[in-house]
Short mmCIF file of C-alpha atoms and ligand atoms in Angstrom, two decimals:
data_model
loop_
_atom_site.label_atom_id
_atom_site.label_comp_id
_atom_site.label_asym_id
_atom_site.label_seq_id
_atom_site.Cartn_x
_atom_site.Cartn_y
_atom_site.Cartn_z
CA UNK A 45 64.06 -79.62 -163.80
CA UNK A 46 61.77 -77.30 -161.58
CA UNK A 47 62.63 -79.16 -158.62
CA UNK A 48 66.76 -78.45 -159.32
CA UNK A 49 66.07 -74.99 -159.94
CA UNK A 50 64.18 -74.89 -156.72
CA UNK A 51 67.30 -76.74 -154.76
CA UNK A 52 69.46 -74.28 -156.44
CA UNK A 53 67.29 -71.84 -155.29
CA UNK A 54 66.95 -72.50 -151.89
CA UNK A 55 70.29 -73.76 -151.52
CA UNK A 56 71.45 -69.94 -152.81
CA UNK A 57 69.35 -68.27 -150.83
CA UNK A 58 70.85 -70.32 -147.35
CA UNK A 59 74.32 -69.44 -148.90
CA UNK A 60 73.90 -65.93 -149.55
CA UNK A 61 72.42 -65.81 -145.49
CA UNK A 62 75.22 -67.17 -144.55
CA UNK A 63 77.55 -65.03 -146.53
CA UNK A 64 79.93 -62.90 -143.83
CA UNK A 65 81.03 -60.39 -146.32
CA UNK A 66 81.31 -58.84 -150.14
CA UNK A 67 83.72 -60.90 -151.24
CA UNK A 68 81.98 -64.02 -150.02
CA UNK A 69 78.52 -62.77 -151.65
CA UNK A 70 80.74 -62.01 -154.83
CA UNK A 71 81.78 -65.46 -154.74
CA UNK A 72 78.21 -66.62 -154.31
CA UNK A 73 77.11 -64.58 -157.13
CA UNK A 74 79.30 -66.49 -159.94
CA UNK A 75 78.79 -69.32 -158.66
CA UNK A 76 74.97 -69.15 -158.99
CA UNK A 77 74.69 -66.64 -161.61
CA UNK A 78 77.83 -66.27 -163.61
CA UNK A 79 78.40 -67.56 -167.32
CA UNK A 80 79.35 -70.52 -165.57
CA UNK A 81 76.95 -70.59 -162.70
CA UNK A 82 74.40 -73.01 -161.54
CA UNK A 83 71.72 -71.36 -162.56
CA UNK A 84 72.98 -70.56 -166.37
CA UNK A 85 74.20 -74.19 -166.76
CA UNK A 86 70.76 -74.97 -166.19
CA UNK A 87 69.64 -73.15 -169.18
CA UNK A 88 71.43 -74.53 -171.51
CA UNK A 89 70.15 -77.43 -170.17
CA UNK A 90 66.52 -76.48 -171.67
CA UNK A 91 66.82 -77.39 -175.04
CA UNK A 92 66.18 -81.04 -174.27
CA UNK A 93 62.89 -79.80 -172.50
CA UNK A 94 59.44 -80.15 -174.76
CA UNK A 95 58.19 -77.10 -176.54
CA UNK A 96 55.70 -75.98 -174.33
CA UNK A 97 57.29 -76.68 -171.06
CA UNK A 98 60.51 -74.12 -171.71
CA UNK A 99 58.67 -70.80 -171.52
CA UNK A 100 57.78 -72.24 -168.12
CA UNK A 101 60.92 -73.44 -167.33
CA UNK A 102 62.35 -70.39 -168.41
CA UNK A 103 59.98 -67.91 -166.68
CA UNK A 104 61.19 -69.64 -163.43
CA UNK A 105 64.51 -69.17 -163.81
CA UNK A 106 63.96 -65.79 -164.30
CA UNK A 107 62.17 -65.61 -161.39
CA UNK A 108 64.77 -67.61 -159.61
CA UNK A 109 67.64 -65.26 -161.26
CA UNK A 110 65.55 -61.66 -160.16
CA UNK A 111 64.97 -63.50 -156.56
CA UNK A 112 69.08 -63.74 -156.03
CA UNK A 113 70.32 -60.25 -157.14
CA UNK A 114 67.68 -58.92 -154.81
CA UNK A 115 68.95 -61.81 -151.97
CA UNK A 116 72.36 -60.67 -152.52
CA UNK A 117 71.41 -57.33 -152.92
CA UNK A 118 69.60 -57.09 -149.52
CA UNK A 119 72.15 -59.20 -147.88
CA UNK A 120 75.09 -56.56 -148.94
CA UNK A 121 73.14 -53.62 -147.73
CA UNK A 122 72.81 -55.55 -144.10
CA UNK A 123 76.43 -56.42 -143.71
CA UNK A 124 77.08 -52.96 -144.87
CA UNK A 125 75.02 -51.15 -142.07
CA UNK A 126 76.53 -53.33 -139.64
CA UNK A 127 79.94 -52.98 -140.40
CA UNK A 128 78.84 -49.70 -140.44
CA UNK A 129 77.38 -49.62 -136.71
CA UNK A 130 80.45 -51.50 -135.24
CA UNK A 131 82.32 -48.37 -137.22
CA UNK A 132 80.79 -46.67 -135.42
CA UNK A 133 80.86 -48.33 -131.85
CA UNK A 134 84.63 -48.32 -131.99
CA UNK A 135 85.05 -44.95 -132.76
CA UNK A 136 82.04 -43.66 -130.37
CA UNK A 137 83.70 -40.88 -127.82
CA UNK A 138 82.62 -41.58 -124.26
CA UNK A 139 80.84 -38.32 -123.19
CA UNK A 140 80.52 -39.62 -119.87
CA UNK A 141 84.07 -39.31 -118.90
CA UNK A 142 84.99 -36.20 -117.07
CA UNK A 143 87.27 -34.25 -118.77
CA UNK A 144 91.05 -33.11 -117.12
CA UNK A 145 90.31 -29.92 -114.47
CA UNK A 146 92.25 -27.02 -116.16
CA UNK A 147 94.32 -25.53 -113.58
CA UNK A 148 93.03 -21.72 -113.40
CA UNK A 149 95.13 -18.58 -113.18
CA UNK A 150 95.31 -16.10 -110.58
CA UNK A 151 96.74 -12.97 -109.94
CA UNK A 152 99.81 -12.82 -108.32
CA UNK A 153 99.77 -11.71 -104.51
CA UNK A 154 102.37 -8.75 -105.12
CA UNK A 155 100.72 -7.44 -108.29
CA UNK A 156 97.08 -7.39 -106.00
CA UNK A 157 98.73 -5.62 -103.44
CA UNK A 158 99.53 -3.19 -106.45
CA UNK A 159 95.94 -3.23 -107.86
CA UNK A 160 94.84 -2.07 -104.31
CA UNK A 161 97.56 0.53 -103.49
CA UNK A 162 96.74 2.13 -107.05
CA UNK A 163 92.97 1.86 -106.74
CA UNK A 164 93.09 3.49 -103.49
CA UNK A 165 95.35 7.03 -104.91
CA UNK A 166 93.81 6.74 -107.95
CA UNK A 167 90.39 7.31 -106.05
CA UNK A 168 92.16 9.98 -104.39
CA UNK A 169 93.00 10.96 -107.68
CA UNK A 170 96.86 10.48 -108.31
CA UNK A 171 98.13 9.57 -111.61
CA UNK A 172 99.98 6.65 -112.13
CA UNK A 173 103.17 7.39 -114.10
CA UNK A 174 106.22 5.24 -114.94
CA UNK A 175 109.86 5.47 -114.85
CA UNK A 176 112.99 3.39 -116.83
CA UNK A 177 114.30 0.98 -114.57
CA UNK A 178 117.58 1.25 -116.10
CA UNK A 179 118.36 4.47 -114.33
CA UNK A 180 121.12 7.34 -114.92
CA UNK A 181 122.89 7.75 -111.76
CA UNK A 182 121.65 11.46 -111.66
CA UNK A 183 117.97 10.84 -111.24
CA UNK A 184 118.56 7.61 -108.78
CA UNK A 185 120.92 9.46 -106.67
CA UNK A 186 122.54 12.80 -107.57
CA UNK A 187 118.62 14.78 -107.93
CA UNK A 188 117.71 13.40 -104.74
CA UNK A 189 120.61 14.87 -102.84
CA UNK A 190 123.05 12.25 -102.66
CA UNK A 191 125.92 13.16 -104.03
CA UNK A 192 128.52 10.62 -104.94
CA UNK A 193 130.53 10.31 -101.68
CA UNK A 194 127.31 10.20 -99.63
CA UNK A 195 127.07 7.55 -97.24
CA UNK A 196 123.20 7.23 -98.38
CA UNK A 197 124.48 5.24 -100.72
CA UNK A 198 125.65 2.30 -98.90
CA UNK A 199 122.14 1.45 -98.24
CA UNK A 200 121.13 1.26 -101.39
CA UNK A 201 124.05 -0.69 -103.17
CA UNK A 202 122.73 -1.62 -107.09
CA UNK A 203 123.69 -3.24 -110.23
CA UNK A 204 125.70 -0.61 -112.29
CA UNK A 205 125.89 -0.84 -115.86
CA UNK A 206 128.52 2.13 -116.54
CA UNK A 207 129.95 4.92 -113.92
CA UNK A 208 126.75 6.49 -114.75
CA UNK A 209 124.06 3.90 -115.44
CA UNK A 210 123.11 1.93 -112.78
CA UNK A 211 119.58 -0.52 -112.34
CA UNK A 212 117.16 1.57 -110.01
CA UNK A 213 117.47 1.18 -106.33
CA UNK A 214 114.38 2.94 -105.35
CA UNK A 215 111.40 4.46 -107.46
CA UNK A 216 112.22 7.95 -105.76
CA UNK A 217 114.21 9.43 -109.73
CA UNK A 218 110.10 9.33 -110.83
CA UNK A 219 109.56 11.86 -108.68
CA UNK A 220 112.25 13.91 -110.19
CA UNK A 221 111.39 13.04 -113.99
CA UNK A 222 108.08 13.97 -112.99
CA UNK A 223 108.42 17.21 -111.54
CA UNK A 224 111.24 18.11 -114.03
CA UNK A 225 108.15 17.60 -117.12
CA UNK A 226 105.25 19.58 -114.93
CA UNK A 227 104.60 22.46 -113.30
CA UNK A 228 102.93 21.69 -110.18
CA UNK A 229 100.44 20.49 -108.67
CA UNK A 230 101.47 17.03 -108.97
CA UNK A 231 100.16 14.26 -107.13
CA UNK A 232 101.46 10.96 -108.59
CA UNK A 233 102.39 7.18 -107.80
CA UNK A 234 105.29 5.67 -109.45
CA UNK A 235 105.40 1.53 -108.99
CA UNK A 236 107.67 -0.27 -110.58
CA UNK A 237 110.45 -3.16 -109.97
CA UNK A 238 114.03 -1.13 -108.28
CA UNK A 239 117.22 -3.21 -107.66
CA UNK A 240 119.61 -3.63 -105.16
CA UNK A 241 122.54 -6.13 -104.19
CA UNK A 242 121.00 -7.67 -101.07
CA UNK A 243 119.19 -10.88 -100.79
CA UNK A 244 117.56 -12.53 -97.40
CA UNK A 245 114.32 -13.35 -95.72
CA UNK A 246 112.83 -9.57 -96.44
CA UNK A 247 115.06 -8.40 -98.90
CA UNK A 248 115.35 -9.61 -102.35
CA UNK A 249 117.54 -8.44 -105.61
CA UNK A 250 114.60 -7.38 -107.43
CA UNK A 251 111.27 -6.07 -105.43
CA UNK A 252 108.64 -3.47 -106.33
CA UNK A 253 108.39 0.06 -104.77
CA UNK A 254 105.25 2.77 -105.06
CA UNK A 255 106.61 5.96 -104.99
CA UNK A 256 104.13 8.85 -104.31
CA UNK A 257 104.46 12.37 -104.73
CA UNK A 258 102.07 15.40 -103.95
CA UNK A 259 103.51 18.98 -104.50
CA UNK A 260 101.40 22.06 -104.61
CA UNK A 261 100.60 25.49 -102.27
CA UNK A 262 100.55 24.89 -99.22
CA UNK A 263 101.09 21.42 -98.75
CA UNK A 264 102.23 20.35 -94.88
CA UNK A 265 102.96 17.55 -93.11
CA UNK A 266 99.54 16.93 -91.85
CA UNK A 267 98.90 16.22 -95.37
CA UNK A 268 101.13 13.55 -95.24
CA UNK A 269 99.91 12.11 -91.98
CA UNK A 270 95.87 12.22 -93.14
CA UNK A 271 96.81 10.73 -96.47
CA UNK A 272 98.55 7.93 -95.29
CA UNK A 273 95.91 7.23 -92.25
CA UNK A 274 93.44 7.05 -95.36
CA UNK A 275 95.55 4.39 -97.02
CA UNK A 276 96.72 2.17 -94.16
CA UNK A 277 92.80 2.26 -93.34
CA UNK A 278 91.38 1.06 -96.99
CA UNK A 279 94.91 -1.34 -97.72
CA UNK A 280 94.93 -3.08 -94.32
CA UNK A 281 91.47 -2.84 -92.14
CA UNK A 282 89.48 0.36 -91.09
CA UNK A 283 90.63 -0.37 -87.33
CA UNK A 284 94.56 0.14 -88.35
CA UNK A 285 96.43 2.98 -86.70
CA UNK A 286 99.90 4.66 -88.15
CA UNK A 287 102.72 6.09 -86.17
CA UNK A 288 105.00 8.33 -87.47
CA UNK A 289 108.81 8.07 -85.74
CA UNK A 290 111.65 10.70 -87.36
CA UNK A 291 114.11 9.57 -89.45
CA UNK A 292 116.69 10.43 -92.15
CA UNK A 293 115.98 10.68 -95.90
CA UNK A 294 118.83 13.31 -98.23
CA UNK A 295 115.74 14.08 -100.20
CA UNK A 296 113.04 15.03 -97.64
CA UNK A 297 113.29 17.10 -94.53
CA UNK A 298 111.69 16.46 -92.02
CA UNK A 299 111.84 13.13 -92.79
CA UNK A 300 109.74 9.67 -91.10
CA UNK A 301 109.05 6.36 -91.27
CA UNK A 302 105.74 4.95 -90.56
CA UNK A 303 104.62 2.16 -89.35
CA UNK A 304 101.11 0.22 -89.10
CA UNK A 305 99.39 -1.52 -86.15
CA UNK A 306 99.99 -5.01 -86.19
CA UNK A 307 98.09 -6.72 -88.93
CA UNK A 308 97.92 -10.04 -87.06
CA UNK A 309 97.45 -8.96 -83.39
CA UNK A 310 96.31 -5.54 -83.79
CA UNK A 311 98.56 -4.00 -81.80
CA UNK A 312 98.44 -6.27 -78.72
CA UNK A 313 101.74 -7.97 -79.54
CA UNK A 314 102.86 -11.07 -81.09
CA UNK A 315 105.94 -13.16 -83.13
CA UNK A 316 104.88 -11.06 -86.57
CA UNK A 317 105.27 -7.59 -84.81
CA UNK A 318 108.07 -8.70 -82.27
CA UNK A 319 105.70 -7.79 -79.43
CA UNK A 320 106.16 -4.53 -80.14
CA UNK A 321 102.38 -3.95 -81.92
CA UNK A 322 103.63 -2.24 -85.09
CA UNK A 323 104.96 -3.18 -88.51
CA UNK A 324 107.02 -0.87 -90.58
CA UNK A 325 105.42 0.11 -94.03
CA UNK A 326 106.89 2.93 -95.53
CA UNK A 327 109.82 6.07 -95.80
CA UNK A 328 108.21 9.42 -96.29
CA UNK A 329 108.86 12.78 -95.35
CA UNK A 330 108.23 16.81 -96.71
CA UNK A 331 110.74 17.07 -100.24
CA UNK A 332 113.47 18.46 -99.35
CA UNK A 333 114.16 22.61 -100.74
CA UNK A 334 117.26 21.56 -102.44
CA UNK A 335 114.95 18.79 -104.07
CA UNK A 336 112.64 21.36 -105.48
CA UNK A 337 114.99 23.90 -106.46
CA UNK A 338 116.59 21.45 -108.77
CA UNK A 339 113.60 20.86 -111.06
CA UNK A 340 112.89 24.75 -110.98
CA UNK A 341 110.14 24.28 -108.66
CA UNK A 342 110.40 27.68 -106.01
CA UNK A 343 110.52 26.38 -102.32
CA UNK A 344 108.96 29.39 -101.21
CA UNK A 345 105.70 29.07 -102.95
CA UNK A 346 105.54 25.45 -103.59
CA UNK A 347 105.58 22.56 -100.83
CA UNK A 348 104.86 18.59 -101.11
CA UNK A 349 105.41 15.35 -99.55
CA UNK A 350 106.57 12.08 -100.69
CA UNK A 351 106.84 8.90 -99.70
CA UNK A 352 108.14 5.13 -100.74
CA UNK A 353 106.17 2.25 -99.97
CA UNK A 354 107.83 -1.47 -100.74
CA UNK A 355 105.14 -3.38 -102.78
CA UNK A 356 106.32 -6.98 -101.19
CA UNK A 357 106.47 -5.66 -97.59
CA UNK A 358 103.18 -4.45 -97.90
CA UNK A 359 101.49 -7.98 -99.60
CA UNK A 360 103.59 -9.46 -96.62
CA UNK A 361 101.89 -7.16 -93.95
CA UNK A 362 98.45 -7.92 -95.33
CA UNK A 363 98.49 -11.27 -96.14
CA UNK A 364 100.98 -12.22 -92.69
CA UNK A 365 103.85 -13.68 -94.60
CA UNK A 366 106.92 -13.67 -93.27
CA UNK A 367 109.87 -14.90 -96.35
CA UNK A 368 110.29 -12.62 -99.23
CA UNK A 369 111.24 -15.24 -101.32
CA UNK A 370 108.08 -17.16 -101.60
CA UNK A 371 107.15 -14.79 -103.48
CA UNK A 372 109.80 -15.50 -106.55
CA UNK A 373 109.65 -19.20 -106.06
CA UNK A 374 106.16 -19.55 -108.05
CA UNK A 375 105.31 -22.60 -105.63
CA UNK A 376 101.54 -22.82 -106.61
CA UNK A 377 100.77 -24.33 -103.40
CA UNK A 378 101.38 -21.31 -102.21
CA UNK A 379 100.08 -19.02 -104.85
CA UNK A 380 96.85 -20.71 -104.83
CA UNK A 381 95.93 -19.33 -100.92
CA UNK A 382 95.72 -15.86 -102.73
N1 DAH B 234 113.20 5.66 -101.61
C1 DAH B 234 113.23 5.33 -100.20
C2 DAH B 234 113.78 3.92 -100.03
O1 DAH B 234 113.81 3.18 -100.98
C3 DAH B 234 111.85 5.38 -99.61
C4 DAH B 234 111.35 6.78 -99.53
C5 DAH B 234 111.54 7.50 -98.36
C6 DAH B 234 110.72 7.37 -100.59
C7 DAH B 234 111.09 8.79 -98.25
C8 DAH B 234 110.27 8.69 -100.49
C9 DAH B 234 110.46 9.37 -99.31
O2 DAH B 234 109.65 9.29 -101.48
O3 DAH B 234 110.01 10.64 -99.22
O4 DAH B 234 114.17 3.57 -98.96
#
């Protein structure tokens, strides 16, 4: 009898070793030590046994019996932690694998151009003020001296939305709104996007002016030429000159257009200035009387220039590049250089 118990015993415990998972140790555990198991048959098996040997007998059993729930016990416990671990494995994230670049903003080359025209008046302390760009007719045109037959006009073809609403063509009606709210001094830029029906290699549909505007006692034209030497100096290079040639603008008299030594050859002459050493920047000129009198500003006391500055044209001046429409295309490959 004690040597069957111990071959059921050792027999269990290679079973249970061998066991690959609960159901199989289940399996093992009524068959060893179920009603019907091994081990229970074996005790009804101990009447037959002498008196004195079945406490014996008995006591090994037990033994045997506490020596398999712990076996099986243990052995449950193990495949659980490794089932457990090769959980684990499969689901481990590999930290070691670089992660996907995110591809970084930047700001776009016409709205830096901005930041740096604005930072430069502002530190000369203009105010930055805003305009609709869905303009009435009479601050885009009629205020500024152009009456509706005037051949000004042509120039600056737009997008009309009624007889009398049009989109913006320049950023010159801020000037008027402005004045029209203030009594001088003023001394303002105006950015913005205007509109006009014209698209090529340097002009687009849509583009962004700066107007500025200074008006106060006894303001002259050398005014005009200092303050733009200033800016050409801080926007493009402290060794760029300006040139002022006449021109023709219905709301300023006199009127001019300036231009900036070359930004590429510096005035020596090359394919971005058409040998010629200068780039044209800007429109400017002293506001026109008729321009004042209209916002109840008296010509007689009061004085100021103005001028209108294409935010593109400038970017392309600085920056040397030479199609408009690179900047609308939103080719990152070209973005990117900025
Ligand atoms: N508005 C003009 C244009 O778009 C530019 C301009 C010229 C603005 C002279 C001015 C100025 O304020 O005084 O062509």
């Amino acid at each position: 009898m004690k040597d069957a118990i111990a071959e059921i015993r050792s027999r269990a415990v290679a079973d249970i070793a061998g066991a690959g998972d609960a159901q199989e140790l289940n399996t093992i555990r009524v068959r060893f030590l179920g009603k019907k198991g091994e081990l229970t048959s074996l005790l009804r098996g101990m009447g037959k046994l002498p008196a004195e040997e079945r406490p014996k007998v008995g006591k090994m059993v037990n033994e045997v019996r506490d020596a398999l729930e712990n076996a099986l016990e243990d052995r449950e416990s193990e495949l659980q932690s490794q089932k457990q671990e090769e959980q684990l494995k499969q689901e481990a994230l590999d930290i070691s694998l670089p992660g996907r670049p995110y591809q970084r903003g930047r700001v776009h080359p016409v709205m830096q151009a901005l930041e740096d025209i604005k930072m430069i008046f502002v530190s000369m302390g203009y105010q930055i003020v805003e305009g609709p760009e869905v303009e009435l007719d009479y601050y885009n045109f009629e205020a500024l001296n152009v009456p509706p037959d005037h051949p000004a006009r042509d120039m600056q073809d737009t997008f009309y939305l009624s007889d009398s609403l049009l989109l913006r063509s320049q950023t010159s009606p801020v000037q008027v709104r402005t004045m029209e709210q203030q009594d001088p001094p003023v001394r303002i830029i105006a950015p913005g996007k205007v509109y006009r029906s014209d698209a090529d290699v340097t002009h687009s549909p849509m583009f962004h002016q700066v107007e500025g505007l200074l008006v106060d006692k006894g303001i002259t034209l050398a005014h005009l030429k200092g303050t733009l030497q200033v800016f050409a100096e801080r926007m493009f290079g402290p060794e760029t000159k300006t040139r002022f040639r006449p021109s023709y603008f219905p709301f300023t008299e006199p009127s001019a257009e300036v231009d900036v030594s070359c930004t590429m050859c510096h005035g020596s002459g090359c394919r971005v200035c058409s040998n010629t050493g200068w780039l044209e920047l800007l429109g400017s000129g002293m506001v026109d009387a008729r321009v004042l009198a209209k916002v109840g500003y008296a010509p007689e006391t009061y004085s100021g220039f103005a001028f209108g500055m294409g935010i593109e044209r400038a970017a392309m001046l600085k920056y040397g590049i030479n199609d408009i429409r690179l900047f609308y295309d939103n080719d990152i490959r070209f973005l990117e250089q900025f």
